[in-house]
PDB file of C-alpha atoms in Angstrom:
ATOM      1  CA  MET A   1      35.828 -43.975  85.777  1.00  0.00           C
ATOM      2  CA  ARG A   2      37.755 -47.197  85.907  1.00  0.00           C
ATOM      3  CA  VAL A   3      38.532 -48.020  82.267  1.00  0.00           C
ATOM      4  CA  LEU A   4      39.889 -51.359  81.122  1.00  0.00           C
ATOM      5  CA  VAL A   5      41.920 -51.049  77.910  1.00  0.00           C
ATOM      6  CA  THR A   6      42.514 -54.275  76.034  1.00  0.00           C
ATOM      7  CA  GLY A   7      45.568 -54.333  73.782  1.00  0.00           C
ATOM      8  CA  GLY A   8      46.991 -51.436  75.755  1.00  0.00           C
ATOM      9  CA  SER A   9      50.539 -52.349  74.761  1.00  0.00           C
ATOM     10  CA  GLY A  10      49.878 -51.644  71.077  1.00  0.00           C
ATOM     11  CA  ARG A  11      50.575 -48.607  68.905  1.00  0.00           C
ATOM     12  CA  LEU A  12      47.407 -46.827  69.997  1.00  0.00           C
ATOM     13  CA  GLY A  13      47.040 -48.351  73.450  1.00  0.00           C
ATOM     14  CA  GLY A  14      49.788 -46.423  75.195  1.00  0.00           C
ATOM     15  CA  SER A  15      48.407 -43.068  74.084  1.00  0.00           C
ATOM     16  CA  VAL A  16      44.871 -44.089  75.094  1.00  0.00           C
ATOM     17  CA  LEU A  17      46.048 -45.125  78.559  1.00  0.00           C
ATOM     18  CA  ASP A  18      47.971 -41.866  78.959  1.00  0.00           C
ATOM     19  CA  GLU A  19      45.041 -39.713  77.767  1.00  0.00           C
ATOM     20  CA  LEU A  20      42.538 -41.421  80.038  1.00  0.00           C
ATOM     21  CA  ALA A  21      44.852 -41.303  83.058  1.00  0.00           C
ATOM     22  CA  ASP A  22      45.592 -37.612  82.481  1.00  0.00           C
ATOM     23  CA  ALA A  23      41.835 -36.970  82.496  1.00  0.00           C
ATOM     24  CA  GLY A  24      41.608 -38.456  85.989  1.00  0.00           C
ATOM     25  CA  ASN A  25      40.435 -41.960  85.145  1.00  0.00           C
ATOM     26  CA  GLU A  26      41.728 -45.149  86.710  1.00  0.00           C
ATOM     27  CA  THR A  27      43.105 -47.302  83.906  1.00  0.00           C
ATOM     28  CA  VAL A  28      43.792 -51.012  83.623  1.00  0.00           C
ATOM     29  CA  CYS A  29      45.908 -52.355  80.767  1.00  0.00           C
ATOM     30  CA  VAL A  30      45.060 -55.905  79.697  1.00  0.00           C
ATOM     31  CA  ASP A  31      47.269 -57.536  77.096  1.00  0.00           C
ATOM     32  CA  THR A  32      49.279 -60.612  76.238  1.00  0.00           C
ATOM     33  CA  GLN A  33      52.320 -58.329  75.865  1.00  0.00           C
ATOM     34  CA  GLN A  34      54.282 -56.997  78.814  1.00  0.00           C
ATOM     35  CA  SER A  35      54.915 -53.379  77.847  1.00  0.00           C
ATOM     36  CA  SER A  36      52.638 -50.340  77.683  1.00  0.00           C
ATOM     37  CA  GLY A  37      52.629 -46.602  77.059  1.00  0.00           C
ATOM     38  CA  ARG A  38      53.847 -44.901  80.215  1.00  0.00           C
ATOM     39  CA  SER A  39      56.942 -46.070  82.090  1.00  0.00           C
ATOM     40  CA  GLY A  40      56.088 -48.161  85.108  1.00  0.00           C
ATOM     41  CA  ARG A  41      52.502 -49.002  84.102  1.00  0.00           C
ATOM     42  CA  SER A  42      51.626 -52.586  84.907  1.00  0.00           C
ATOM     43  CA  VAL A  43      49.993 -54.952  82.435  1.00  0.00           C
ATOM     44  CA  PHE A  44      47.481 -57.605  83.446  1.00  0.00           C
ATOM     45  CA  PRO A  45      48.089 -60.640  81.196  1.00  0.00           C
ATOM     46  CA  ALA A  46      44.974 -62.328  79.854  1.00  0.00           C
ATOM     47  CA  ASP A  47      43.890 -64.282  76.782  1.00  0.00           C
ATOM     48  CA  LEU A  48      40.527 -62.721  76.015  1.00  0.00           C
ATOM     49  CA  THR A  49      39.855 -65.185  73.201  1.00  0.00           C
ATOM     50  CA  ASP A  50      39.197 -67.652  76.014  1.00  0.00           C
ATOM     51  CA  PRO A  51      35.687 -66.911  77.331  1.00  0.00           C
ATOM     52  CA  GLY A  52      36.541 -67.952  80.867  1.00  0.00           C
ATOM     53  CA  ASP A  53      39.646 -65.790  80.994  1.00  0.00           C
ATOM     54  CA  CYS A  54      37.683 -62.880  79.522  1.00  0.00           C
ATOM     55  CA  TYR A  55      34.842 -63.148  82.030  1.00  0.00           C
ATOM     56  CA  SER A  56      37.236 -63.646  84.925  1.00  0.00           C
ATOM     57  CA  THR A  57      39.343 -60.622  83.980  1.00  0.00           C
ATOM     58  CA  ILE A  58      36.387 -58.265  83.581  1.00  0.00           C
ATOM     59  CA  ALA A  59      34.735 -59.589  86.739  1.00  0.00           C
ATOM     60  CA  HIS A  60      37.971 -59.084  88.663  1.00  0.00           C
ATOM     61  CA  PHE A  61      38.382 -55.414  87.724  1.00  0.00           C
ATOM     62  CA  ARG A  62      34.685 -54.476  87.431  1.00  0.00           C
ATOM     63  CA  PRO A  63      35.384 -51.540  85.071  1.00  0.00           C
ATOM     64  CA  ASP A  64      32.903 -48.784  84.312  1.00  0.00           C
ATOM     65  CA  ALA A  65      34.006 -48.885  80.669  1.00  0.00           C
ATOM     66  CA  ILE A  66      36.098 -50.969  78.270  1.00  0.00           C
ATOM     67  CA  VAL A  67      38.131 -49.729  75.315  1.00  0.00           C
ATOM     68  CA  HIS A  68      38.741 -52.815  73.192  1.00  0.00           C
ATOM     69  CA  LEU A  69      41.860 -52.434  71.037  1.00  0.00           C
ATOM     70  CA  ALA A  70      43.260 -55.972  71.251  1.00  0.00           C
ATOM     71  CA  ALA A  71      43.519 -57.762  67.894  1.00  0.00           C
ATOM     72  CA  ILE A  72      45.825 -59.210  65.316  1.00  0.00           C
ATOM     73  CA  PRO A  73      46.489 -55.693  64.008  1.00  0.00           C
ATOM     74  CA  ALA A  74      46.785 -56.096  60.241  1.00  0.00           C
ATOM     75  CA  PRO A  75      46.058 -58.494  57.371  1.00  0.00           C
ATOM     76  CA  PHE A  76      48.334 -61.432  56.622  1.00  0.00           C
ATOM     77  CA  LEU A  77      50.312 -61.389  59.873  1.00  0.00           C
ATOM     78  CA  ARG A  78      48.776 -64.774  60.742  1.00  0.00           C
ATOM     79  CA  SER A  79      46.797 -67.320  58.779  1.00  0.00           C
ATOM     80  CA  GLU A  80      43.412 -66.246  57.459  1.00  0.00           C
ATOM     81  CA  ILE A  81      41.601 -68.652  59.773  1.00  0.00           C
ATOM     82  CA  GLU A  82      43.562 -67.612  62.852  1.00  0.00           C
ATOM     83  CA  THR A  83      43.112 -63.906  62.111  1.00  0.00           C
ATOM     84  CA  PHE A  84      39.345 -64.161  61.792  1.00  0.00           C
ATOM     85  CA  ARG A  85      39.000 -66.539  64.736  1.00  0.00           C
ATOM     86  CA  THR A  86      41.066 -64.349  67.035  1.00  0.00           C
ATOM     87  CA  ASN A  87      39.648 -60.947  66.154  1.00  0.00           C
ATOM     88  CA  SER A  88      36.005 -61.947  66.001  1.00  0.00           C
ATOM     89  CA  ALA A  89      36.251 -63.991  69.222  1.00  0.00           C
ATOM     90  CA  LEU A  90      37.924 -61.086  71.014  1.00  0.00           C
ATOM     91  CA  ALA A  91      35.188 -58.640  70.033  1.00  0.00           C
ATOM     92  CA  PHE A  92      32.338 -60.995  70.880  1.00  0.00           C
ATOM     93  CA  ASN A  93      33.767 -62.234  74.178  1.00  0.00           C
ATOM     94  CA  VAL A  94      34.468 -58.699  75.416  1.00  0.00           C
ATOM     95  CA  CYS A  95      31.006 -57.441  74.452  1.00  0.00           C
ATOM     96  CA  GLN A  96      29.202 -60.472  75.857  1.00  0.00           C
ATOM     97  CA  ALA A  97      31.103 -60.422  79.144  1.00  0.00           C
ATOM     98  CA  ALA A  98      30.655 -56.662  79.444  1.00  0.00           C
ATOM     99  CA  HIS A  99      26.928 -56.990  78.809  1.00  0.00           C
ATOM    100  CA  ASP A 100      26.500 -59.821  81.314  1.00  0.00           C
ATOM    101  CA  LEU A 101      28.607 -58.131  84.000  1.00  0.00           C
ATOM    102  CA  GLY A 102      26.976 -54.715  83.688  1.00  0.00           C
ATOM    103  CA  VAL A 103      29.831 -52.676  82.192  1.00  0.00           C
ATOM    104  CA  GLY A 104      28.373 -49.307  81.241  1.00  0.00           C
ATOM    105  CA  THR A 105      30.276 -48.495  78.044  1.00  0.00           C
ATOM    106  CA  VAL A 106      32.212 -50.550  75.497  1.00  0.00           C
ATOM    107  CA  LEU A 107      34.165 -49.012  72.614  1.00  0.00           C
ATOM    108  CA  VAL A 108      35.527 -51.403  69.990  1.00  0.00           C
ATOM    109  CA  ALA A 109      38.282 -50.566  67.510  1.00  0.00           C
ATOM    110  CA  SER A 110      37.535 -51.496  63.924  1.00  0.00           C
ATOM    111  CA  SER A 111      39.569 -50.422  60.868  1.00  0.00           C
ATOM    112  CA  PRO A 112      39.190 -48.283  57.738  1.00  0.00           C
ATOM    113  CA  THR A 113      40.283 -51.347  55.744  1.00  0.00           C
ATOM    114  CA  VAL A 114      36.661 -52.530  55.885  1.00  0.00           C
ATOM    115  CA  MET A 115      36.141 -50.222  52.895  1.00  0.00           C
ATOM    116  CA  GLY A 116      37.877 -52.854  50.773  1.00  0.00           C
ATOM    117  CA  TYR A 117      40.938 -51.109  49.368  1.00  0.00           C
ATOM    118  CA  GLY A 118      43.776 -53.419  48.418  1.00  0.00           C
ATOM    119  CA  ASN A 119      41.497 -56.141  47.067  1.00  0.00           C
ATOM    120  CA  THR A 120      43.512 -57.916  44.377  1.00  0.00           C
ATOM    121  CA  GLY A 121      40.270 -59.090  42.779  1.00  0.00           C
ATOM    122  CA  GLY A 122      39.348 -55.522  41.898  1.00  0.00           C
ATOM    123  CA  TRP A 123      38.003 -52.607  43.882  1.00  0.00           C
ATOM    124  CA  ARG A 124      36.631 -49.120  43.346  1.00  0.00           C
ATOM    125  CA  PRO A 125      34.990 -46.815  45.868  1.00  0.00           C
ATOM    126  CA  GLU A 126      31.510 -45.508  45.140  1.00  0.00           C
ATOM    127  CA  TYR A 127      32.661 -42.007  46.130  1.00  0.00           C
ATOM    128  CA  LEU A 128      35.409 -40.149  47.978  1.00  0.00           C
ATOM    129  CA  PRO A 129      36.072 -39.041  50.592  1.00  0.00           C
ATOM    130  CA  PHE A 130      34.735 -42.010  52.506  1.00  0.00           C
ATOM    131  CA  ASP A 131      32.195 -41.359  55.216  1.00  0.00           C
ATOM    132  CA  GLU A 132      30.414 -43.796  57.505  1.00  0.00           C
ATOM    133  CA  GLU A 133      27.521 -44.171  55.049  1.00  0.00           C
ATOM    134  CA  HIS A 134      29.738 -45.689  52.340  1.00  0.00           C
ATOM    135  CA  PRO A 135      29.134 -49.456  51.999  1.00  0.00           C
ATOM    136  CA  VAL A 136      31.831 -51.704  53.414  1.00  0.00           C
ATOM    137  CA  ALA A 137      33.558 -54.224  51.143  1.00  0.00           C
ATOM    138  CA  PRO A 138      35.564 -56.694  53.270  1.00  0.00           C
ATOM    139  CA  TRP A 139      37.613 -59.174  51.278  1.00  0.00           C
ATOM    140  CA  ASN A 140      40.143 -60.905  53.545  1.00  0.00           C
ATOM    141  CA  SER A 141      39.891 -62.420  57.010  1.00  0.00           C
ATOM    142  CA  TYR A 142      41.146 -59.258  58.718  1.00  0.00           C
ATOM    143  CA  THR A 143      38.600 -56.955  57.072  1.00  0.00           C
ATOM    144  CA  LEU A 144      35.890 -59.565  57.568  1.00  0.00           C
ATOM    145  CA  SER A 145      36.780 -59.786  61.254  1.00  0.00           C
ATOM    146  CA  LYS A 146      36.567 -56.021  61.655  1.00  0.00           C
ATOM    147  CA  THR A 147      33.239 -55.865  59.810  1.00  0.00           C
ATOM    148  CA  SER A 148      32.058 -58.639  62.101  1.00  0.00           C
ATOM    149  CA  ALA A 149      33.208 -56.641  65.140  1.00  0.00           C
ATOM    150  CA  GLU A 150      31.129 -53.659  64.004  1.00  0.00           C
ATOM    151  CA  GLU A 151      28.075 -55.891  63.595  1.00  0.00           C
ATOM    152  CA  ILE A 152      28.676 -57.365  67.047  1.00  0.00           C
ATOM    153  CA  VAL A 153      28.719 -53.844  68.488  1.00  0.00           C
ATOM    154  CA  ARG A 154      25.476 -52.919  66.748  1.00  0.00           C
ATOM    155  CA  GLY A 155      23.877 -56.148  67.950  1.00  0.00           C
ATOM    156  CA  PHE A 156      24.709 -55.478  71.579  1.00  0.00           C
ATOM    157  CA  ALA A 157      23.710 -51.816  71.251  1.00  0.00           C
ATOM    158  CA  SER A 158      20.277 -52.915  70.052  1.00  0.00           C
ATOM    159  CA  ARG A 159      19.649 -54.768  73.329  1.00  0.00           C
ATOM    160  CA  GLY A 160      19.181 -51.453  75.118  1.00  0.00           C
ATOM    161  CA  SER A 161      21.495 -52.271  78.001  1.00  0.00           C
ATOM    162  CA  GLY A 162      24.831 -50.466  78.017  1.00  0.00           C
ATOM    163  CA  VAL A 163      26.522 -48.139  75.541  1.00  0.00           C
ATOM    164  CA  PHE A 164      28.318 -49.787  72.595  1.00  0.00           C
ATOM    165  CA  HIS A 165      30.147 -47.935  69.803  1.00  0.00           C
ATOM    166  CA  SER A 166      32.869 -48.779  67.291  1.00  0.00           C
ATOM    167  CA  PHE A 167      35.495 -46.617  65.629  1.00  0.00           C
ATOM    168  CA  ARG A 168      37.891 -46.934  62.693  1.00  0.00           C
ATOM    169  CA  PRO A 169      41.274 -45.395  63.501  1.00  0.00           C
ATOM    170  CA  CYS A 170      43.350 -44.749  60.399  1.00  0.00           C
ATOM    171  CA  PHE A 171      47.051 -45.657  60.159  1.00  0.00           C
ATOM    172  CA  VAL A 172      48.194 -44.864  63.693  1.00  0.00           C
ATOM    173  CA  VAL A 173      51.338 -42.752  64.020  1.00  0.00           C
ATOM    174  CA  ALA A 174      52.797 -42.945  67.517  1.00  0.00           C
ATOM    175  CA  PRO A 175      54.798 -39.971  68.853  1.00  0.00           C
ATOM    176  CA  ALA A 176      58.116 -41.784  68.336  1.00  0.00           C
ATOM    177  CA  ASP A 177      57.273 -42.374  64.679  1.00  0.00           C
ATOM    178  CA  TRP A 178      57.561 -38.661  63.946  1.00  0.00           C
ATOM    179  CA  GLU A 179      61.176 -38.891  65.120  1.00  0.00           C
ATOM    180  CA  GLY A 180      61.984 -41.668  62.646  1.00  0.00           C
ATOM    181  CA  ALA A 181      61.076 -44.861  64.523  1.00  0.00           C
ATOM    182  CA  PRO A 182      60.076 -47.801  62.283  1.00  0.00           C
ATOM    183  CA  ILE A 183      56.335 -48.038  61.721  1.00  0.00           C
ATOM    184  CA  GLN A 184      54.094 -51.044  61.245  1.00  0.00           C
ATOM    185  CA  ASP A 185      55.415 -52.093  57.823  1.00  0.00           C
ATOM    186  CA  GLY A 186      59.063 -51.534  58.757  1.00  0.00           C
ATOM    187  CA  SER A 187      59.409 -48.254  56.854  1.00  0.00           C
ATOM    188  CA  THR A 188      59.311 -44.735  58.320  1.00  0.00           C
ATOM    189  CA  ILE A 189      57.005 -41.768  57.909  1.00  0.00           C
ATOM    190  CA  HIS A 190      59.708 -40.096  55.806  1.00  0.00           C
ATOM    191  CA  ASN A 191      59.756 -43.167  53.533  1.00  0.00           C
ATOM    192  CA  ARG A 192      56.002 -43.057  53.066  1.00  0.00           C
ATOM    193  CA  LEU A 193      56.110 -39.391  52.131  1.00  0.00           C
ATOM    194  CA  ASN A 194      59.046 -39.763  49.762  1.00  0.00           C
ATOM    195  CA  LYS A 195      57.750 -42.970  48.134  1.00  0.00           C
ATOM    196  CA  PRO A 196      54.009 -42.480  47.558  1.00  0.00           C
ATOM    197  CA  GLU A 197      53.573 -46.098  46.481  1.00  0.00           C
ATOM    198  CA  LEU A 198      54.093 -47.105  50.137  1.00  0.00           C
ATOM    199  CA  ALA A 199      51.365 -44.862  51.566  1.00  0.00           C
ATOM    200  CA  ALA A 200      49.082 -45.581  48.598  1.00  0.00           C
ATOM    201  CA  ALA A 201      48.401 -49.045  50.032  1.00  0.00           C
ATOM    202  CA  SER A 202      46.328 -47.362  52.773  1.00  0.00           C
ATOM    203  CA  LEU A 203      45.065 -44.504  50.569  1.00  0.00           C
ATOM    204  CA  PHE A 204      47.465 -42.113  52.339  1.00  0.00           C
ATOM    205  CA  ASN A 205      45.451 -42.204  55.571  1.00  0.00           C
ATOM    206  CA  TYR A 206      46.903 -41.664  59.043  1.00  0.00           C
ATOM    207  CA  VAL A 207      46.070 -40.309  62.473  1.00  0.00           C
ATOM    208  CA  ASP A 208      48.305 -39.200  65.311  1.00  0.00           C
ATOM    209  CA  ALA A 209      47.928 -41.623  68.228  1.00  0.00           C
ATOM    210  CA  ARG A 210      47.342 -38.741  70.651  1.00  0.00           C
ATOM    211  CA  ASP A 211      44.512 -37.363  68.530  1.00  0.00           C
ATOM    212  CA  ALA A 212      42.947 -40.829  68.324  1.00  0.00           C
ATOM    213  CA  ALA A 213      43.314 -41.172  72.090  1.00  0.00           C
ATOM    214  CA  GLU A 214      41.552 -37.854  72.574  1.00  0.00           C
ATOM    215  CA  PHE A 215      38.721 -39.148  70.375  1.00  0.00           C
ATOM    216  CA  VAL A 216      38.438 -42.253  72.569  1.00  0.00           C
ATOM    217  CA  ARG A 217      38.229 -40.133  75.716  1.00  0.00           C
ATOM    218  CA  MET A 218      35.551 -37.894  74.217  1.00  0.00           C
ATOM    219  CA  LEU A 219      33.521 -40.872  73.010  1.00  0.00           C
ATOM    220  CA  LEU A 220      33.727 -42.414  76.479  1.00  0.00           C
ATOM    221  CA  GLU A 221      32.526 -39.182  78.040  1.00  0.00           C
ATOM    222  CA  GLN A 222      29.742 -38.490  75.538  1.00  0.00           C
ATOM    223  CA  GLY A 223      28.838 -41.929  74.209  1.00  0.00           C
ATOM    224  CA  GLY A 224      25.670 -42.162  76.255  1.00  0.00           C
ATOM    225  CA  ARG A 225      24.327 -38.880  74.866  1.00  0.00           C
ATOM    226  CA  ILE A 226      24.335 -39.968  71.218  1.00  0.00           C
ATOM    227  CA  PRO A 227      22.372 -42.748  69.489  1.00  0.00           C
ATOM    228  CA  ASN A 228      23.743 -46.130  70.493  1.00  0.00           C
ATOM    229  CA  GLY A 229      25.718 -48.376  68.143  1.00  0.00           C
ATOM    230  CA  GLN A 230      27.571 -45.669  66.187  1.00  0.00           C
ATOM    231  CA  THR A 231      30.652 -46.172  64.004  1.00  0.00           C
ATOM    232  CA  PHE A 232      33.194 -43.388  63.439  1.00  0.00           C
ATOM    233  CA  PHE A 233      36.166 -42.747  61.181  1.00  0.00           C
ATOM    234  CA  VAL A 234      39.108 -41.333  63.125  1.00  0.00           C
ATOM    235  CA  THR A 235      41.584 -39.720  60.750  1.00  0.00           C
ATOM    236  CA  GLY A 236      44.165 -36.981  60.497  1.00  0.00           C
ATOM    237  CA  PRO A 237      43.325 -33.527  59.157  1.00  0.00           C
ATOM    238  CA  ASP A 238      45.039 -34.134  55.829  1.00  0.00           C
ATOM    239  CA  ALA A 239      46.555 -36.845  53.646  1.00  0.00           C
ATOM    240  CA  LEU A 240      49.993 -38.316  54.308  1.00  0.00           C
ATOM    241  CA  ALA A 241      51.223 -37.081  50.955  1.00  0.00           C
ATOM    242  CA  ARG A 242      53.167 -34.222  49.392  1.00  0.00           C
ATOM    243  CA  GLU A 243      50.845 -34.039  46.365  1.00  0.00           C
ATOM    244  CA  PRO A 244      47.035 -33.850  46.121  1.00  0.00           C
ATOM    245  CA  LEU A 245      45.245 -37.202  46.225  1.00  0.00           C
ATOM    246  CA  SER A 246      43.387 -36.151  43.087  1.00  0.00           C
ATOM    247  CA  GLU A 247      46.712 -36.824  41.353  1.00  0.00           C
ATOM    248  CA  LEU A 248      48.211 -39.590  43.503  1.00  0.00           C
ATOM    249  CA  LEU A 249      45.257 -41.966  43.772  1.00  0.00           C
ATOM    250  CA  PRO A 250      44.742 -42.465  39.996  1.00  0.00           C
ATOM    251  CA  ARG A 251      48.508 -42.898  39.641  1.00  0.00           C
ATOM    252  CA  HIS A 252      49.040 -45.487  42.370  1.00  0.00           C
ATOM    253  CA  THR A 253      45.648 -47.129  43.002  1.00  0.00           C
ATOM    254  CA  PRO A 254      42.604 -48.332  41.030  1.00  0.00           C
ATOM    255  CA  VAL A 255      40.689 -45.180  41.995  1.00  0.00           C
ATOM    256  CA  PRO A 256      39.672 -43.408  38.763  1.00  0.00           C
ATOM    257  CA  ALA A 257      40.439 -39.741  38.236  1.00  0.00           C
ATOM    258  CA  GLU A 258      36.765 -38.733  38.263  1.00  0.00           C
ATOM    259  CA  THR A 259      36.281 -40.290  41.731  1.00  0.00           C
ATOM    260  CA  ALA A 260      39.437 -38.726  43.180  1.00  0.00           C
ATOM    261  CA  GLY A 261      38.877 -35.377  41.516  1.00  0.00           C
ATOM    262  CA  GLY A 262      37.504 -33.648  44.593  1.00  0.00           C
ATOM    263  CA  LEU A 263      40.516 -34.497  46.766  1.00  0.00           C
ATOM    264  CA  THR A 264      42.461 -31.384  45.958  1.00  0.00           C
ATOM    265  CA  GLY A 265      45.024 -29.637  48.120  1.00  0.00           C
ATOM    266  CA  THR A 266      45.672 -31.657  51.274  1.00  0.00           C
ATOM    267  CA  ARG A 267      42.172 -33.163  51.528  1.00  0.00           C
ATOM    268  CA  PRO A 268      42.270 -36.795  52.772  1.00  0.00           C
ATOM    269  CA  ALA A 269      40.344 -39.778  51.435  1.00  0.00           C
ATOM    270  CA  PHE A 270      38.501 -40.256  54.740  1.00  0.00           C
ATOM    271  CA  ASP A 271      36.034 -37.833  56.306  1.00  0.00           C
ATOM    272  CA  CYS A 272      35.851 -37.494  60.099  1.00  0.00           C
ATOM    273  CA  GLY A 273      32.988 -35.002  59.998  1.00  0.00           C
ATOM    274  CA  LYS A 274      30.667 -37.315  61.935  1.00  0.00           C
ATOM    275  CA  ALA A 275      32.987 -37.245  64.962  1.00  0.00           C
ATOM    276  CA  GLN A 276      33.106 -33.470  64.710  1.00  0.00           C
ATOM    277  CA  ARG A 277      29.322 -33.159  64.526  1.00  0.00           C
ATOM    278  CA  LEU A 278      28.396 -35.622  67.288  1.00  0.00           C
ATOM    279  CA  LEU A 279      31.334 -35.254  69.669  1.00  0.00           C
ATOM    280  CA  GLY A 280      33.050 -31.979  68.840  1.00  0.00           C
ATOM    281  CA  TRP A 281      36.289 -33.870  68.124  1.00  0.00           C
ATOM    282  CA  HIS A 282      38.684 -32.831  65.405  1.00  0.00           C
ATOM    283  CA  PRO A 283      42.292 -33.893  64.746  1.00  0.00           C
ATOM    284  CA  ARG A 284      44.847 -31.334  65.900  1.00  0.00           C
ATOM    285  CA  ARG A 285      48.130 -32.892  64.755  1.00  0.00           C
ATOM    286  CA  SER A 286      49.348 -33.051  61.162  1.00  0.00           C
ATOM    287  CA  TRP A 287      52.497 -34.433  59.600  1.00  0.00           C
ATOM    288  CA  HIS A 288      53.221 -30.861  58.575  1.00  0.00           C
ATOM    289  CA  THR A 289      53.559 -29.828  62.231  1.00  0.00           C
ATOM    290  CA  GLU A 290      54.794 -33.055  63.869  1.00  0.00           C
ATOM    291  CA  LEU A 291      57.374 -34.508  61.484  1.00  0.00           C
ATOM    292  CA  SER A 292      60.933 -34.076  62.727  1.00  0.00           C
TER     293      SER A 292
END
């Protein structure tokens, strides 16, 4: 396939491009940034929030599939209005252009933050671990934009033309991060393990970028064989923590002890069982095996 990857210069994008290329696909990286995963890979610059630029770019490359990763990648990096405008416009423009131009498959990256954790106005999960049936609880423009992106995907899937799915990659750990490179918040993986209050902000979730990239490849290959318009959690096999979440979550988050009680041992707060059941995907890399 020819696969167009938007946001291919980001933390997940490089691994996705590498995984898809290694599987024999022709890849195209589209981004506003000028660097990507593998040395020497070119980047096609485009502003996909502009409908004309989006249509023109997709029409130029005529991909068989699109993996849409491009977004303002976290809350509060830009103004609330700009974050929602950018992320929701990106998701809609890509899906609409793909639908109109006959792209076969579109996968859109959402976020586990749609579950609502971090809400300063108060938040408690209905149950843990989270699965895809748990209600979403967006509360800021970033989480609202990602919830909107999931609804956009379901709307296009319902039209019966093309394959549309969304997925929620947990805190992405790139290969260099295991060696001590600064991560998204400026800390390191070692810091997050040694200071649980840092990882508590994301409920100790994470996923190795290569595992997430493998999920993307498998969803591209099998997406037409499963019911259209699915959403998946993509998470690591355990929690990014040295203690059980049954103890850490009540200590560092509003999650009550009775809700966290089942998260014993290394069990994470997010369940990727749906991806295992429908696609046969399971995470293979843990901080226990990868951390330098």
